[in-house]
Amino acid sequence: MTHMRTTLIGAGLSRPDAVDKVRGDAKYVDDLAFPGMLHGWVVRSPLPHAKVMHVDLASAFSHPDVSCLVTHEDVPGKNVVHVIYDDQPALACDVVRYVGEPVALIAATSRKVAKQAAEGMKITYEELPVVSDPVEALRSDSPVIVSLEAAAEGGGNLFNEMVLHKGDADAGFAQADVIIEGDYETGYQEHAYIETQGAIAVPEEGGGMAIYASMQCPFYVQRAVSVVLGLPMSKIRVIQATTGGAFGGKEDVPSQICSLAALMAWKTRRPVKLVLDRGEDVLTTSKRHPSRVHYRTGAMFDGTITAIDVDVILNAGAYQTLSSAVLWRSLCTAAGPYRIPNVRVNAKSVATNTVPNGAFRGFGSPQVIFPHEAQLDRLAEALNLDRANIRRRNVLVEGDRSSTEQLLDSSVGMADSLARATEMVEWNQRLEAIAAFNEQHRDIKRGLGISCVLYGVGLGGKAPFLDKAGATMKLEADGSVAVAVGTVEMGQGLTTSLLQIAAEELGVSIERIQLAPVDTSRVPDSGPTVASRGTMMSGLAVLDAARKLRERVEEVALGNGMDRSEIRQRWDEIANLFWLNNLDPAVEGWAKTEPVSWDPQTGLGDAYPVYAYACHIAEVEVDTVTGETDVIDFVAVHDSGRILNRTLATGQVQGGVAQGIGFALMEDIPQKDGFLMVNGLTTYRLPTIRDVVLDMGVDFIEAEFSAGPFGAKGLGEVPLMAAHAAVASAVSHAVGHQATKYPLEPCTVAELLRSA
Ligand code: MTE
Ligand code: MOS
């Protein structure tokens, strides 16, 4: 199916939610208040692993304005943070397993009082042996830290183990003329959303609970709160407040924050607000899983890859949360966007006494993208091939099969993205210019780096039951239209793309269509707002609803003697006819992806409904005296299918590239024996405007996906995935030695220079 280019699809419309945000009219959680509202504070474990010996309840009430104290004994339902596995207690009972684990809750008339009371509370602990390194945690003599036997599928501290076997890896290596082997390591990355985690729980008349929170997945929160309170889901109403950024950090964590707020509201029968401090947020909420990857690549002299063998270890932290979903993406992405006949991947997520890690833009993919790109650069060097050429030779094209044996029968824009990106930077000439520059400069060295990525859109074979979306649409009596979906706006621009889809299909102007606030009691479950699935899945549901409504409108118009060509002009009149004649003005739209058939035994099958692709090229300047790196030019080309809004898509790319530069060059949190060495954003280095390329080149290869809305796939996460690897490739090129560890901060670059 090809679509005609119309006025709305692809247009650079600005966001309808922008005005309120810029003016300060948007209401974030901390802007909201309810009569009689209390303020909550979490009493947290100061130790990475310990027995809780005694909680002095009286000490919490040292302050007269403290209204309530909650411990695990007060939990009316199940004492868990419900995500995938129920292994994480909402409030610790006998053992704490990471620094910052919630032990008790205090609600008071002000935040300050609650905090003071928490600081004065006496809890005695007995320290237990700590394991904070995932490789050590896998040893048979390691202390076992998991809470429930059932939580560790593999026994001991091994949370999950996943395998992928395609072809015959041994035979593939036997065929190879050259084999490259490397070890790679990445550390923590903090989401650093502008707004910290926060929620307000409000007891409702009739025995229910309303939750207002900053989040990505209201229906996850609804279930989690129902489990912890022991109430049916129908009694829990979750309302998404305007959300100040999420990046995956508000996928699983809000289930915890909202459960804690709900426990305090339940006990006091009063609204309770719980908003985290920045330092508290950085220390105690999920981050990107630190990783160790061992990667072997075999290739022929001409650069054709014959086999890969990859071992991935992710540090999951003390509880499972989303680690299995994160790990699964490492498994399915390890081969990159390349045609490789023989693949073996083994991926493990491991429990340690550190903060539980969760979703972060890209899930577990950047941890394997850095290695798969570094391996190709090393292969190119070993074979004396150009780095763009070796990619050209191996990238997936239509008709190929992915590493999971999935047939890629359409919408494969990888080769075109690579061609476009190399053309935009004039790859060969640029390399020559850099060589000439480096010839003339002793201390400053330039480098050019390249990366290619594929990204499965949606949740795919790991959670096919989540790859669906609902939408409702109602024609109002005046011809305006109300639309509701259960996915959320968190800065990525989903509201705008959904309005464009609805307006385009209905033929009504965007200004007359209103997207309802997300409230689980009123909007359909559209699945979680994750995995770059929002525009594709909710977009399909909105499109389905719009088609149904349009059909109904046509029927009424024709039934009233109008001509089809008049519908647009006489739209309001038709809407009024619906109202006058008591015709049903509401429709439901529904979207489901093609059933995926992925086999966990072999790791093979159709892992995702479709893939997005990208090629990034970065140019850097490295100061060989100080070890500092400056990104001086950047080009990003993406295939996310049809681009619905070029301005917003470009914004997603620019933001993702900034986050990728941060991951490659500066973002990290040192961790020692379970303690994170950071106190907030003062000691966590983030890229600023001085670290990004203001006039970076962004372009799109629109390999239309016929099953997507107007041909669209997903984009949201992909820019970060490709960016860090291009930067690492460029730094390695500049210093003449392959980087194997993030972040490439000055001391790491100095080591590389010494090795070169
Ligand atoms: N962009 C902004 N501004 N803020 C965010 O929190 N999250 C990213 C990405 N882009 C994010 C963002 C992540 S992790 C995902 S999964 C996608 O947006 C989700 O949105 P989409 O499915 O609508 O692309
Ligand atoms: Mo994005 S990590 O899928 O929320």
CSV table of N, CA and C in Angstrom, one decimal, residues 415-489:
chain,number,residue,atom,x,y,z
A,415,ALA,N,20.7,-0.1,4.0
A,415,ALA,CA,21.7,0.2,3.0
A,415,ALA,C,21.5,1.6,2.5
A,416,ASP,N,20.3,2.0,2.3
A,416,ASP,CA,20.1,3.4,1.9
A,416,ASP,C,20.5,4.4,2.9
A,417,SER,N,20.3,4.1,4.2
A,417,SER,CA,20.7,5.0,5.3
A,417,SER,C,22.2,5.2,5.3
A,418,LEU,N,22.9,4.0,5.1
A,418,LEU,CA,24.3,4.0,5.1
A,418,LEU,C,24.8,4.9,3.9
A,419,ALA,N,24.2,4.7,2.7
A,419,ALA,CA,24.6,5.4,1.5
A,419,ALA,C,24.4,6.9,1.7
A,420,ARG,N,23.2,7.2,2.2
A,420,ARG,CA,22.9,8.6,2.4
A,420,ARG,C,23.9,9.3,3.4
A,421,ALA,N,24.1,8.6,4.5
A,421,ALA,CA,25.0,9.3,5.5
A,421,ALA,C,26.4,9.5,5.0
A,422,THR,N,26.9,8.5,4.3
A,422,THR,CA,28.3,8.6,3.8
A,422,THR,C,28.4,9.7,2.8
A,423,GLU,N,27.3,9.8,2.0
A,423,GLU,CA,27.2,10.9,1.0
A,423,GLU,C,27.2,12.2,1.6
A,424,MET,N,26.4,12.4,2.7
A,424,MET,CA,26.2,13.7,3.4
A,424,MET,C,27.6,14.2,3.9
A,425,VAL,N,28.4,13.3,4.4
A,425,VAL,CA,29.7,13.7,5.0
A,425,VAL,C,30.8,13.7,4.0
A,426,GLU,N,30.5,13.2,2.8
A,426,GLU,CA,31.5,12.9,1.8
A,426,GLU,C,32.6,12.1,2.4
A,427,TRP,N,32.3,10.9,2.7
A,427,TRP,CA,33.1,10.0,3.5
A,427,TRP,C,34.6,9.9,3.1
A,428,ASN,N,34.8,9.6,1.8
A,428,ASN,CA,36.2,9.5,1.4
A,428,ASN,C,37.0,10.8,1.5
A,429,GLN,N,36.4,11.8,1.0
A,429,GLN,CA,37.1,13.1,1.0
A,429,GLN,C,37.3,13.6,2.5
A,430,ARG,N,36.3,13.3,3.3
A,430,ARG,CA,36.5,13.6,4.7
A,430,ARG,C,37.6,12.9,5.4
A,431,LEU,N,37.8,11.6,5.1
A,431,LEU,CA,38.9,10.8,5.6
A,431,LEU,C,40.2,11.4,5.2
A,432,GLU,N,40.3,11.8,3.9
A,432,GLU,CA,41.5,12.4,3.4
A,432,GLU,C,41.8,13.7,4.2
A,433,ALA,N,40.8,14.6,4.3
A,433,ALA,CA,40.9,15.8,5.0
A,433,ALA,C,41.4,15.6,6.4
A,434,ILE,N,40.9,14.6,7.1
A,434,ILE,CA,41.2,14.3,8.5
A,434,ILE,C,42.7,13.9,8.5
A,435,ALA,N,43.1,13.0,7.6
A,435,ALA,CA,44.5,12.5,7.5
A,435,ALA,C,45.4,13.7,7.4
A,436,ALA,N,45.0,14.7,6.5
A,436,ALA,CA,45.9,15.9,6.3
A,436,ALA,C,45.9,16.7,7.5
A,437,PHE,N,44.8,16.9,8.2
A,437,PHE,CA,44.7,17.7,9.4
A,437,PHE,C,45.7,17.0,10.5
A,438,ASN,N,45.5,15.7,10.7
A,438,ASN,CA,46.3,15.0,11.7
A,438,ASN,C,47.8,15.1,11.4
A,439,GLU,N,48.1,15.1,10.1
A,439,GLU,CA,49.5,15.3,9.7
A,439,GLU,C,50.1,16.6,10.2
A,440,GLN,N,49.3,17.6,10.1
A,440,GLN,CA,49.7,19.0,10.5
A,440,GLN,C,49.6,19.3,12.0
A,441,HIS,N,48.9,18.5,12.7
A,441,HIS,CA,48.7,18.8,14.1
A,441,HIS,C,49.3,17.7,15.0
A,442,ARG,N,50.1,18.1,16.0
A,442,ARG,CA,50.7,17.2,16.8
A,442,ARG,C,49.8,16.8,18.0
A,443,ASP,N,49.2,17.8,18.6
A,443,ASP,CA,48.5,17.5,19.9
A,443,ASP,C,47.0,17.2,19.6
A,444,ILE,N,46.4,17.8,18.6
A,444,ILE,CA,45.0,17.6,18.4
A,444,ILE,C,44.9,16.6,17.2
A,445,LYS,N,44.0,15.6,17.5
A,445,LYS,CA,43.8,14.6,16.4
A,445,LYS,C,42.3,14.5,16.1
A,446,ARG,N,42.0,14.4,14.9
A,446,ARG,CA,40.6,14.2,14.5
A,446,ARG,C,40.4,12.8,14.1
A,447,GLY,N,39.1,12.4,14.2
A,447,GLY,CA,38.7,11.0,13.9
A,447,GLY,C,37.3,11.0,13.3
A,448,LEU,N,37.0,10.1,12.4
A,448,LEU,CA,35.7,9.9,11.9
A,448,LEU,C,35.2,8.6,12.3
A,449,GLY,N,33.9,8.5,12.7
A,449,GLY,CA,33.4,7.3,13.2
A,449,GLY,C,32.0,7.0,12.6
A,450,ILE,N,31.7,5.7,12.5
A,450,ILE,CA,30.5,5.3,11.8
A,450,ILE,C,29.8,4.2,12.6
A,451,SER,N,28.4,4.2,12.5
A,451,SER,CA,27.7,3.1,13.2
A,451,SER,C,26.5,2.8,12.4
A,452,CYS,N,26.1,1.5,12.4
A,452,CYS,CA,24.9,1.1,11.8
A,452,CYS,C,24.1,0.3,12.8
A,453,VAL,N,22.8,0.5,12.9
A,453,VAL,CA,22.0,-0.2,13.9
A,453,VAL,C,20.6,-0.7,13.3
A,454,LEU,N,20.1,-1.7,13.9
A,454,LEU,CA,18.7,-2.1,13.6
A,454,LEU,C,18.1,-2.1,15.0
A,455,TYR,N,16.8,-1.8,15.0
A,455,TYR,CA,16.0,-1.7,16.2
A,455,TYR,C,14.6,-2.3,16.0
A,456,GLY,N,14.3,-3.4,16.7
A,456,GLY,CA,13.0,-4.0,16.7
A,456,GLY,C,12.0,-3.1,17.3
A,457,VAL,N,11.0,-2.7,16.6
A,457,VAL,CA,9.9,-1.8,17.1
A,457,VAL,C,8.9,-2.6,17.9
A,458,GLY,N,8.6,-2.2,19.1
A,458,GLY,CA,7.6,-2.8,19.9
A,458,GLY,C,8.2,-3.9,20.8
A,459,LEU,N,7.3,-4.6,21.5
A,459,LEU,CA,7.8,-5.6,22.5
A,459,LEU,C,8.0,-7.0,21.9
A,460,GLY,N,7.5,-7.2,20.7
A,460,GLY,CA,7.8,-8.5,20.0
A,460,GLY,C,7.6,-9.7,20.8
A,461,GLY,N,8.4,-10.7,20.5
A,461,GLY,CA,8.2,-12.1,21.0
A,461,GLY,C,8.4,-12.2,22.5
A,462,LYS,N,8.9,-11.2,23.1
A,462,LYS,CA,9.1,-11.3,24.6
A,462,LYS,C,7.8,-11.1,25.3
A,463,ALA,N,7.0,-10.3,24.8
A,463,ALA,CA,5.7,-10.0,25.4
A,463,ALA,C,4.7,-9.6,24.4
A,464,PRO,N,4.3,-10.6,23.5
A,464,PRO,CA,3.4,-10.4,22.4
A,464,PRO,C,2.0,-9.9,22.9
A,465,PHE,N,1.7,-10.3,24.1
A,465,PHE,CA,0.4,-9.9,24.7
A,465,PHE,C,0.3,-8.4,24.9
A,466,LEU,N,1.5,-7.7,24.9
A,466,LEU,CA,1.5,-6.2,25.1
A,466,LEU,C,1.4,-5.5,23.8
A,467,ASP,N,1.7,-6.2,22.7
A,467,ASP,CA,1.7,-5.4,21.4
A,467,ASP,C,0.3,-5.3,20.8
A,468,LYS,N,-0.4,-4.5,21.5
A,468,LYS,CA,-1.8,-4.2,21.0
A,468,LYS,C,-2.1,-2.8,21.5
A,469,ALA,N,-3.1,-2.2,20.9
A,469,ALA,CA,-3.5,-0.8,21.3
A,469,ALA,C,-4.9,-0.6,21.0
A,470,GLY,N,-5.6,0.2,21.9
A,470,GLY,CA,-6.9,0.6,21.7
A,470,GLY,C,-7.0,2.1,21.6
A,471,ALA,N,-8.1,2.5,20.9
A,471,ALA,CA,-8.4,4.0,20.8
A,471,ALA,C,-9.9,4.1,20.8
A,472,THR,N,-10.4,5.2,21.4
A,472,THR,CA,-11.8,5.5,21.2
A,472,THR,C,-11.9,6.9,20.6
A,473,MET,N,-13.0,7.1,19.9
A,473,MET,CA,-13.2,8.3,19.1
A,473,MET,C,-14.6,8.7,19.2
A,474,LYS,N,-14.9,10.0,19.4
A,474,LYS,CA,-16.3,10.4,19.5
A,474,LYS,C,-16.5,11.7,18.7
A,475,LEU,N,-17.6,11.6,17.9
A,475,LEU,CA,-17.9,12.8,17.2
A,475,LEU,C,-18.9,13.7,18.1
A,476,GLU,N,-18.4,14.9,18.4
A,476,GLU,CA,-19.2,15.7,19.3
A,476,GLU,C,-20.3,16.4,18.4
A,477,ALA,N,-21.4,16.9,19.1
A,477,ALA,CA,-22.5,17.5,18.3
A,477,ALA,C,-22.1,18.6,17.4
A,478,ASP,N,-21.0,19.3,17.8
A,478,ASP,CA,-20.6,20.5,16.9
A,478,ASP,C,-19.6,20.1,15.9
A,479,GLY,N,-19.3,18.8,15.7
A,479,GLY,CA,-18.4,18.4,14.7
A,479,GLY,C,-16.9,18.2,15.1
A,480,SER,N,-16.6,18.7,16.4
A,480,SER,CA,-15.3,18.4,16.9
A,480,SER,C,-15.2,17.0,17.3
A,481,VAL,N,-14.0,16.5,17.6
A,481,VAL,CA,-13.8,15.1,17.8
A,481,VAL,C,-12.9,14.9,19.0
A,482,ALA,N,-13.4,13.9,19.9
A,482,ALA,CA,-12.6,13.6,21.1
A,482,ALA,C,-12.0,12.2,20.8
A,483,VAL,N,-10.7,12.1,21.1
A,483,VAL,CA,-10.0,10.9,20.9
A,483,VAL,C,-9.3,10.5,22.2
A,484,ALA,N,-9.3,9.2,22.5
A,484,ALA,CA,-8.6,8.7,23.7
A,484,ALA,C,-7.8,7.5,23.4
A,485,VAL,N,-6.5,7.5,23.9
A,485,VAL,CA,-5.7,6.3,23.9
A,485,VAL,C,-5.0,6.2,25.2
A,486,GLY,N,-4.4,5.0,25.5
A,486,GLY,CA,-3.8,4.8,26.8
A,486,GLY,C,-2.3,4.9,26.8
A,487,THR,N,-1.7,5.3,25.7
A,487,THR,CA,-0.3,5.6,25.7
A,487,THR,C,-0.1,7.1,26.0
A,488,VAL,N,1.1,7.5,26.4
A,488,VAL,CA,1.2,8.9,26.9
A,488,VAL,C,2.2,9.7,26.2
A,489,GLU,N,2.0,11.0,26.4
A,489,GLU,CA,3.0,12.0,25.9
A,489,GLU,C,4.0,12.2,27.1
